[in-house]
Amino acid sequence: MGLFNRKSSKISTDSGSIPPNSPRTPNTPLKSPAPSKLTNGATFSTLSLADVSMPRPPDPNLDPAAYLRSIYAVRERSRYIFEKAKRHQLTHFDVDMSMFEYTAKYVVSIIKRDYEPDYLSIPQHGRWQHFEVGGRPRVDQMLATWPSSVDNQERTRRLIDLFLVSVLLDAGAGTRWSYKSKDSGRYYRRSEGLAVASLDMFRAGMFSSNPKQPFQVDGPALKRLTVDHLAKGLQASEGNPLSGLEGRAGLLTRLADALNNQTFFGKDARPGNMLDYLLSHPSTRASSVPVILLPTLWTVLMDGLAPIWPSSRTSIAGTPLGDAWPCRSMPHSPPAQPWETIVPFHKLTQWLAYSLMTPMSKLMHIHFAGADLLTGLPEYRNGGLLVDTGLLTLKDADMKRGLKAYRDNARLKGQPGMEVVPLFTTDDDVIVEWRAVTVGFLDELLGEVNRLLGLASGDGLTLAQMLEAGTWKGGRELAEVSRPNTKEPPIMILSDGTVF
């Protein structure tokens, strides 16, 4: 199949403009990320975007649901809470700005330990690295087993298939679950364990309805997937419990329905067919490398995968918003408009975007213009870093409420009961505020980390590189030191597996 020979329907792009009083931050320029070396030695191509027309965000006063579902809204709405944090006006957290430099220096120490002096070798944050746990290049090894008749476009489709399912399975696994690799016999936990497990299931054809082609994911196969099938593939059992197993199975079942969207996913209902849609989109440029606008990829992920999110999520005028939540630190309605009370995160969608861009860039040399519209991921490793370094401290009343919830939860079978930390549900106002301020602090940390590394603005780390080499890794390592038995974050989230 040629590069641009798939005819597809034109998707509507975001239109409208942000009102003058909207809190746009200088950290969201419409430009591509700085060139950064990938793990296989390839590089993102440099590109002048002077003649690249970027879509503008929807006007929230005209279409608030479209605005809150857009990538633009994540940073802009979180910024409102971050500004309150700097003024010590948060509802649930005290902020000690004297610990900001300490936090930045800790992140820098992690980055220097692992990458000095070759900072350009830091990969972009994404799922690819999780597959390489233990130093094994599992994705490259799998690619090498495919015959040369499988061209790069089909190879990329297959990796998109794998990565999308793997990311959707990548919710918090809990403290007791582990996975034994079919190749090495080694045991892996958490995100890396889920990555290796999903790769093993993919290679075994568990997600394919075509017995002659196991290396794909398609709707009919996912439709037949049961909780028991998934439990067997993930080696989950009563003695090896995996948190949110039913939620993950439900997510994949709903993905089967979402893949019926032939515009994005083709007649054979494969996630990888989004590649053909993206390459043939009117906004995609065919230069020395294909140039895809990040908002185009975002629309595919948000609109194409909309059916997979629980219907109970926040909605406006009947339109579900996905990972978006009311927060008491946002403007109150009235007098504010109802949409102004909501802060969106779209964490899994952003994790998907980061992860899917990597195989498309490595194999197809695709450049994504506007990739820096993506934010730091508002999840418990990045957020836990801010708490464990003392930059954020949960207020007393919320601490007492969270500790009581932890003790109540510990009475349930299989739940942790040691190294007690406050526990809240995903929709709790504490968690929503924590996630929003995390987005803001990650932006601020990027500038300080690059300054401490002595990297000029044009040569500095991207946000995705800092997440990969510094904040996410640093948050996990602090958790392991601070709570060595459970390795849980300083604030636990009771999740159904569809957000974290």
Coordinates of C-alpha atoms in Angstrom, one line a residue:
M1 CA 0.0 0.0 0.0
G2 CA 1.4 3.4 -0.9
L3 CA 2.0 6.2 1.6
F4 CA -1.1 8.3 0.8
N5 CA -3.3 6.0 -1.3
R6 CA -6.0 5.3 1.2
K7 CA -9.0 7.5 0.6
S8 CA -10.7 8.5 3.8
S9 CA -13.4 10.9 5.0
K10 CA -12.3 14.3 6.1
I11 CA -12.6 14.8 9.9
S12 CA -13.6 18.2 11.2
T13 CA -10.8 20.0 13.0
D14 CA -11.2 22.1 16.1
S15 CA -12.3 25.7 15.4
G16 CA -13.0 28.8 17.3
S17 CA -10.7 30.7 19.7
I18 CA -10.0 30.9 23.3
P19 CA -11.6 33.9 25.0
P20 CA -9.3 36.8 26.0
N21 CA -9.6 35.9 29.7
S22 CA -8.7 32.2 29.2
P23 CA -5.5 31.3 31.1
R24 CA -3.2 30.4 28.2
T25 CA 0.3 29.7 29.4
P26 CA 3.5 30.6 27.7
N27 CA 4.4 26.9 28.0
T28 CA 2.0 26.0 25.2
P29 CA 3.5 27.3 22.0
L30 CA 2.2 25.8 18.8
K31 CA 5.5 24.3 17.7
S32 CA 7.2 21.0 17.3
P33 CA 9.4 19.5 20.0
A34 CA 13.1 20.0 19.7
P35 CA 14.9 17.4 17.7
S36 CA 15.7 14.5 20.0
K37 CA 17.5 11.3 19.5
L38 CA 15.5 8.1 19.6
T39 CA 16.6 4.9 21.2
N40 CA 17.3 3.2 17.8
G41 CA 19.6 6.1 16.7
A42 CA 17.0 7.8 14.5
T43 CA 16.0 11.4 15.1
F44 CA 12.9 13.5 14.9
S45 CA 13.4 15.7 11.9
T46 CA 13.7 19.4 12.4
L47 CA 11.0 21.4 10.7
S48 CA 10.1 25.0 10.2
L49 CA 6.4 25.4 11.0
A50 CA 6.0 28.9 9.7
D51 CA 3.8 27.5 6.9
V52 CA 2.1 24.8 9.0
S53 CA -1.4 25.8 9.9
M54 CA -2.3 24.5 13.3
P55 CA -6.0 24.2 14.3
R56 CA -7.2 26.5 17.0
P57 CA -8.9 25.2 20.1
P58 CA -12.7 25.2 20.3
D59 CA -14.3 28.2 21.9
P60 CA -15.7 26.9 25.3
N61 CA -18.4 29.5 25.2
L62 CA -19.7 28.0 22.0
D63 CA -18.9 24.3 22.5
P64 CA -17.7 23.7 26.0
A65 CA -17.7 19.9 25.6
A66 CA -15.4 20.1 22.5
Y67 CA -13.1 22.5 24.4
L68 CA -12.8 20.3 27.5
R69 CA -12.2 17.2 25.3
S70 CA -9.4 19.0 23.4
I71 CA -5.7 18.7 24.3
Y72 CA -5.5 22.5 24.7
A73 CA -7.8 22.5 27.7
V74 CA -5.7 20.2 29.8
R75 CA -2.8 22.6 30.4
E76 CA -5.0 25.7 30.3
R77 CA -7.5 24.5 33.0
S78 CA -4.8 22.9 35.2
R79 CA -3.0 26.2 35.0
Y80 CA -5.8 27.9 36.9
I81 CA -5.3 25.6 39.9
F82 CA -1.5 25.8 39.6
E83 CA -1.7 29.6 39.9
K84 CA -3.7 29.1 43.1
A85 CA -1.0 26.7 44.4
K86 CA 1.6 29.4 44.0
R87 CA -0.6 31.8 46.0
H88 CA -1.1 29.1 48.8
Q89 CA -4.8 28.9 48.0
L90 CA -5.3 25.2 47.3
T91 CA -8.2 23.5 49.0
H92 CA -6.5 20.3 50.0
F93 CA -2.7 20.8 49.9
D94 CA -0.1 23.1 51.4
V95 CA 2.7 24.2 49.1
D96 CA 6.2 24.7 50.2
M97 CA 7.9 26.5 47.3
S98 CA 11.2 26.4 49.2
M99 CA 11.2 22.7 48.2
F100 CA 10.8 23.4 44.5
E101 CA 14.6 23.7 43.9
Y102 CA 15.2 20.5 46.0
T103 CA 12.7 18.6 43.8
A104 CA 14.3 19.9 40.6
K105 CA 17.8 18.9 41.9
Y106 CA 16.6 15.5 42.8
V107 CA 15.2 15.0 39.3
V108 CA 18.5 16.3 37.8
S109 CA 20.4 13.8 39.9
I110 CA 18.4 10.9 38.5
I111 CA 18.9 12.1 34.9
K112 CA 22.7 12.6 35.4
R113 CA 23.1 9.2 37.0
D114 CA 21.5 7.4 34.0
Y115 CA 22.3 9.6 31.0
E116 CA 25.2 12.1 31.6
P117 CA 26.6 13.4 29.3
D118 CA 24.5 12.1 26.4
Y119 CA 21.2 13.8 27.3
L120 CA 20.0 13.6 23.7
S121 CA 19.9 9.8 24.0
I122 CA 17.0 10.1 26.4
P123 CA 14.0 8.5 24.7
Q124 CA 10.6 10.2 24.6
H125 CA 8.2 9.0 27.4
G126 CA 6.3 6.0 26.0
R127 CA 5.3 2.4 26.2
W128 CA 8.3 1.2 24.1
Q129 CA 10.7 1.4 27.0
H130 CA 8.5 -0.8 29.2
F131 CA 8.8 -3.6 26.7
E132 CA 12.6 -3.5 27.2
V133 CA 12.6 -4.2 30.9
G134 CA 15.6 -6.3 31.9
G135 CA 17.6 -4.9 29.0
R136 CA 15.9 -7.1 26.4
P137 CA 14.9 -5.3 23.1
R138 CA 11.7 -7.3 22.8
V139 CA 10.0 -5.1 20.2
D140 CA 13.1 -5.1 18.0
Q141 CA 13.4 -8.9 18.4
M142 CA 9.8 -9.4 17.4
L143 CA 10.3 -7.1 14.4
A144 CA 13.3 -9.2 13.3
T145 CA 11.1 -12.4 13.2
W146 CA 8.7 -11.0 10.6
P147 CA 9.6 -11.7 7.0
S148 CA 10.9 -8.9 4.7
S149 CA 7.6 -9.1 2.8
V150 CA 6.0 -7.2 5.7
D151 CA 6.6 -3.6 4.8
N152 CA 7.2 -0.8 7.3
Q153 CA 3.6 0.4 7.0
E154 CA 2.2 -2.9 8.1
R155 CA 4.9 -3.3 10.7
T156 CA 3.8 0.1 12.1
R157 CA 0.2 -0.9 12.0
R158 CA 1.0 -4.0 14.1
L159 CA 2.9 -2.0 16.6
I160 CA 0.1 0.4 16.9
D161 CA -2.2 -2.6 17.5
L162 CA 0.1 -3.8 20.3
F163 CA 0.8 -0.5 21.9
L164 CA -2.8 0.6 22.1
V165 CA -4.0 -2.5 23.8
S166 CA -0.9 -2.5 26.1
V167 CA -1.5 1.1 27.2
L168 CA -5.2 0.4 27.9
L169 CA -4.1 -2.5 30.1
D170 CA -1.5 -0.3 31.9
A171 CA -3.5 0.7 35.0
G172 CA -2.2 0.3 38.5
A173 CA -1.6 -3.5 39.1
G174 CA -1.5 -3.4 42.8
T175 CA 1.2 -4.5 45.3
R176 CA 0.9 -8.3 45.0
W177 CA 0.7 -9.0 41.3
S178 CA 3.6 -10.2 39.2
Y179 CA 4.0 -11.8 35.8
K180 CA 6.4 -14.6 34.8
S181 CA 7.9 -13.9 31.3
K182 CA 7.4 -16.8 28.9
D183 CA 10.8 -16.1 27.3
S184 CA 13.1 -15.6 30.3
G185 CA 11.2 -17.0 33.2
R186 CA 11.9 -13.8 35.1
Y187 CA 9.1 -12.1 37.1
Y188 CA 8.1 -8.5 36.4
R189 CA 5.7 -6.2 38.2
R190 CA 3.6 -3.1 37.6
S191 CA 3.8 -1.3 34.3
E192 CA 6.7 -3.4 33.0
G193 CA 5.0 -6.6 34.0
L194 CA 1.8 -5.6 32.2
A195 CA 3.9 -4.6 29.1
V196 CA 5.6 -8.0 28.9
A197 CA 2.3 -9.8 29.6
S198 CA 0.5 -7.9 26.8
L199 CA 3.4 -8.6 24.4
D200 CA 3.2 -12.3 25.2
M201 CA -0.6 -12.3 24.6
F202 CA -0.1 -10.4 21.3
R203 CA 2.5 -12.8 20.0
A204 CA 0.2 -15.7 21.0
G205 CA -2.6 -14.2 18.8
M206 CA -4.9 -13.6 21.8
F207 CA -6.1 -10.3 20.3
S208 CA -6.5 -11.6 16.7
S209 CA -9.4 -13.3 15.0
N210 CA -7.3 -14.4 12.1
P211 CA -5.5 -17.7 13.0
K212 CA -3.1 -17.1 10.1
Q213 CA -2.1 -13.7 11.4
P214 CA -1.6 -13.6 15.2
F215 CA 0.3 -10.3 15.2
Q216 CA -2.7 -8.0 15.1
V217 CA -5.5 -6.7 17.2
D218 CA -9.0 -6.6 15.9
G219 CA -12.6 -6.0 17.1
P220 CA -14.0 -9.5 16.7
A221 CA -11.2 -11.0 18.8
L222 CA -11.6 -8.4 21.5
K223 CA -15.4 -9.0 21.5
R224 CA -14.8 -12.6 22.5
L225 CA -12.4 -11.7 25.3
T226 CA -13.7 -12.6 28.7
V227 CA -12.5 -11.8 32.2
D228 CA -11.3 -15.4 32.5
H229 CA -9.4 -15.2 29.3
L230 CA -7.7 -12.0 30.4
A231 CA -6.9 -13.3 33.8
K232 CA -5.2 -16.4 32.2
G233 CA -3.2 -14.2 29.9
L234 CA -2.1 -11.9 32.8
Q235 CA -1.5 -14.9 35.1
A236 CA -3.9 -13.2 37.6
S237 CA -5.4 -15.5 40.3
E238 CA -6.5 -15.5 43.9
G239 CA -2.9 -16.0 44.9
N240 CA -1.6 -13.4 42.3
P241 CA -4.3 -10.7 42.4
L242 CA -4.4 -8.0 39.8
S243 CA -6.2 -4.8 40.7
G244 CA -9.0 -3.7 38.4
L245 CA -9.1 -6.9 36.3
E246 CA -12.8 -6.6 35.5
G247 CA -12.3 -2.9 34.6
R248 CA -9.6 -3.8 32.1
A249 CA -11.7 -6.5 30.5
G250 CA -14.6 -4.2 30.2
L251 CA -12.3 -1.6 28.6
L252 CA -11.2 -4.1 25.9
T253 CA -14.7 -5.2 25.2
R254 CA -15.8 -1.6 24.7
L255 CA -12.7 -1.1 22.5
A256 CA -14.1 -3.8 20.2
D257 CA -17.2 -1.7 19.6
A258 CA -15.1 1.5 19.1
L259 CA -13.1 -0.3 16.4
N260 CA -16.2 -0.5 14.3
N261 CA -15.6 3.1 13.3
Q262 CA -14.3 2.3 9.7
T263 CA -13.3 5.9 9.1
F264 CA -10.5 5.6 11.7
F265 CA -9.9 1.8 12.0
G266 CA -10.8 0.4 8.6
K267 CA -13.1 -2.5 7.6
D268 CA -11.0 -5.0 9.5
A269 CA -11.4 -3.0 12.8
R270 CA -7.8 -2.7 13.7
P271 CA -6.3 0.1 15.8
G272 CA -3.3 0.1 13.4
N273 CA -5.4 1.3 10.5
M274 CA -5.4 4.8 12.1
L275 CA -2.0 5.1 10.4
D276 CA -3.7 5.1 7.0
Y277 CA -6.2 7.6 8.2
L278 CA -3.5 9.9 9.5
L279 CA -1.3 9.7 6.5
S280 CA -4.2 10.5 4.1
H281 CA -5.6 13.3 6.2
P282 CA -5.9 16.6 4.4
S283 CA -3.8 18.3 7.1
T284 CA -0.9 15.9 6.7
R285 CA 2.1 17.2 4.8
A286 CA 4.1 15.0 2.5
S287 CA 7.6 16.5 2.7
S288 CA 10.9 14.8 3.1
V289 CA 9.1 13.1 6.0
P290 CA 5.4 12.9 6.6
V291 CA 4.2 15.7 9.0
I292 CA 1.1 14.9 11.0
L293 CA -0.5 17.5 13.3
L294 CA -0.8 16.4 16.9
P295 CA -4.4 17.6 17.1
T296 CA -5.2 15.3 14.2
L297 CA -3.9 12.3 16.2
W298 CA -5.7 13.6 19.2
T299 CA -9.0 13.7 17.4
V300 CA -8.6 10.1 16.3
L301 CA -7.9 9.0 19.9
M302 CA -10.6 11.1 21.6
D303 CA -13.3 10.6 19.0
G304 CA -12.4 7.1 17.9
L305 CA -12.0 5.7 21.4
A306 CA -14.9 7.7 23.0
P307 CA -17.1 4.6 23.4
I308 CA -14.6 2.9 25.6
W309 CA -14.9 5.2 28.6
P310 CA -17.5 4.5 31.3
S311 CA -20.8 6.3 30.7
S312 CA -20.8 7.5 34.3
R313 CA -18.1 10.0 33.7
T314 CA -18.6 13.8 33.8
S315 CA -20.6 15.0 30.8
I316 CA -21.9 18.3 29.4
A317 CA -25.2 18.4 27.6
G318 CA -25.1 14.6 27.2
T319 CA -21.6 14.5 25.9
P320 CA -19.2 12.4 28.0
L321 CA -15.9 14.2 28.7
G322 CA -13.8 11.2 29.6
D323 CA -11.1 11.9 32.1
A324 CA -12.4 15.2 33.3
W325 CA -13.7 16.1 36.7
P326 CA -15.3 18.9 38.7
C327 CA -12.9 20.5 41.2
R328 CA -13.7 22.9 44.1
S329 CA -10.5 24.9 43.3
M330 CA -12.0 25.8 39.9
P331 CA -14.4 28.8 39.6
H332 CA -17.7 28.2 41.2
S333 CA -21.0 28.1 39.2
P334 CA -22.8 30.3 39.5
P335 CA -21.6 32.9 38.6
A336 CA -19.1 30.9 36.4
Q337 CA -20.4 28.8 33.6
P338 CA -20.8 25.1 34.4
W339 CA -17.8 24.1 32.1
E340 CA -15.5 26.3 34.1
T341 CA -15.9 24.1 37.2
I342 CA -14.3 21.1 35.3
V343 CA -10.6 20.3 34.9
P344 CA -9.7 17.7 32.1
F345 CA -6.7 15.5 32.2
H346 CA -7.2 12.7 29.6
K347 CA -4.3 10.9 31.0
L348 CA -4.7 7.5 29.2
T349 CA -5.3 9.4 25.9
Q350 CA -2.1 11.3 26.4
W351 CA -0.2 8.2 27.4
L352 CA -1.5 6.6 24.2
A353 CA -0.4 9.6 22.1
Y354 CA 3.1 9.6 23.6
S355 CA 3.3 5.8 23.1
L356 CA 1.9 5.6 19.6
M357 CA 4.1 8.4 18.2
T358 CA 7.2 6.4 18.9
P359 CA 6.7 3.5 16.5
M360 CA 5.3 5.8 13.9
S361 CA 8.4 8.0 14.2
K362 CA 10.9 5.1 14.3
L363 CA 9.5 3.0 11.5
M364 CA 7.8 5.5 9.2
H365 CA 9.9 8.6 10.1
I366 CA 6.8 10.6 10.8
H367 CA 7.1 14.0 12.4
F368 CA 4.4 15.2 14.8
A369 CA 3.9 19.0 14.7
G370 CA 2.6 20.5 17.9
A371 CA 3.6 17.5 20.0
D372 CA 4.5 19.8 22.9
L373 CA 0.7 20.5 23.3
L374 CA 0.8 17.2 25.4
T375 CA 1.3 17.8 29.1
G376 CA 3.1 16.0 31.8
L377 CA 1.0 12.9 32.8
P378 CA -1.1 13.6 35.8
E379 CA -0.7 10.3 37.6
Y380 CA 0.6 9.0 40.9
R381 CA 4.3 8.7 40.1
N382 CA 4.7 12.2 38.9
G383 CA 2.3 13.5 41.6
G384 CA 3.9 11.3 44.2
L385 CA 7.3 12.9 43.5
L386 CA 5.9 16.3 44.6
V387 CA 4.5 14.9 47.8
D388 CA 7.6 12.7 48.7
T389 CA 9.9 15.7 48.2
G390 CA 7.8 17.9 50.5
L391 CA 6.7 20.3 47.8
L392 CA 3.1 19.3 48.5
T393 CA 1.6 18.3 51.8
L394 CA -1.9 17.0 52.3
K395 CA -3.9 19.1 54.8
D396 CA -4.8 17.6 58.1
A397 CA -8.5 17.1 57.6
D398 CA -8.0 15.3 54.3
M399 CA -5.1 13.3 55.7
K400 CA -7.4 12.0 58.5
R401 CA -10.2 11.2 56.0
G402 CA -7.8 9.4 53.7
L403 CA -6.2 7.3 56.5
K404 CA -9.7 6.2 57.6
A405 CA -10.5 5.2 54.0
Y406 CA -7.2 3.2 53.9
R407 CA -8.0 1.4 57.1
D408 CA -11.5 0.6 55.9
N409 CA -10.1 -0.7 52.6
A410 CA -7.5 -2.8 54.4
R411 CA -10.2 -4.9 55.9
L412 CA -11.1 -6.2 52.4
K413 CA -9.5 -9.4 51.2
G414 CA -6.3 -9.0 49.3
Q415 CA -5.9 -5.3 50.1
P416 CA -2.7 -3.9 51.6
G417 CA -2.6 -3.2 55.3
M418 CA 1.0 -2.0 55.9
E419 CA 2.8 1.3 55.2
V420 CA -0.5 3.2 55.7
V421 CA -1.1 6.1 53.4
P422 CA -4.2 8.2 52.7
L423 CA -6.6 6.6 50.2
F424 CA -9.1 8.3 47.9
T425 CA -11.3 7.4 44.9
T426 CA -10.4 8.7 41.5
D427 CA -13.2 11.3 41.5
D428 CA -12.4 12.6 45.0
D429 CA -11.6 16.3 45.0
V430 CA -8.3 15.7 46.6
I431 CA -7.2 13.6 43.7
V432 CA -8.5 16.0 41.1
E433 CA -6.7 19.0 42.7
W434 CA -3.5 16.9 43.1
R435 CA -3.5 15.9 39.4
A436 CA -4.1 19.5 38.2
V437 CA -1.3 20.9 40.3
T438 CA 1.0 18.1 39.1
V439 CA 0.5 19.2 35.5
G440 CA 1.5 22.8 36.4
F441 CA 4.6 21.8 38.4
L442 CA 5.8 19.5 35.7
D443 CA 5.9 22.4 33.3
E444 CA 7.8 24.5 35.8
L445 CA 10.2 21.7 36.6
L446 CA 11.1 21.4 32.9
G447 CA 12.6 24.9 32.8
E448 CA 14.5 24.5 36.1
V449 CA 15.8 21.0 35.2
N450 CA 17.1 22.3 31.8
R451 CA 18.8 25.2 33.6
L452 CA 20.5 23.0 36.2
L453 CA 21.6 20.7 33.4
G454 CA 23.1 23.7 31.6
L455 CA 21.1 23.0 28.5
A456 CA 20.1 26.1 26.4
S457 CA 16.5 26.5 25.5
G458 CA 16.9 25.2 21.9
D459 CA 18.9 22.2 23.1
G460 CA 17.0 21.4 26.3
L461 CA 15.1 18.3 27.2
T462 CA 11.5 18.0 26.0
L463 CA 8.8 17.5 28.6
A464 CA 8.5 13.9 27.3
Q465 CA 12.2 13.3 27.9
M466 CA 12.1 14.7 31.5
L467 CA 9.1 12.5 32.2
E468 CA 11.0 9.4 31.0
A469 CA 14.3 10.0 32.6
G470 CA 13.4 12.1 35.6
T471 CA 10.0 12.7 37.2
W472 CA 8.3 9.4 36.6
K473 CA 11.3 7.4 37.4
G474 CA 12.2 9.6 40.4
G475 CA 8.7 9.3 41.7
R476 CA 8.8 5.5 41.6
E477 CA 12.2 5.4 43.2
L478 CA 11.2 7.6 46.1
A479 CA 8.2 5.4 46.7
E480 CA 10.4 2.3 46.8
V481 CA 12.7 4.0 49.4
S482 CA 9.9 5.6 51.4
R483 CA 7.6 2.5 51.4
P484 CA 9.8 -0.5 50.6
N485 CA 7.2 -3.2 51.3
T486 CA 4.3 -1.9 49.1
K487 CA 6.3 0.6 46.9
E488 CA 3.0 2.5 46.7
P489 CA 2.8 6.3 46.2
P490 CA 2.3 8.6 49.2
I491 CA -1.4 9.0 48.3
M492 CA -3.2 5.9 47.1
I493 CA -6.0 6.0 44.5
L494 CA -8.8 3.4 44.5
S495 CA -9.2 3.0 40.7
D496 CA -11.3 0.8 38.5
G497 CA -8.4 0.4 35.9
T498 CA -9.8 2.9 33.4
V499 CA -7.9 6.0 34.5
F500 CA -4.6 4.9 36.1

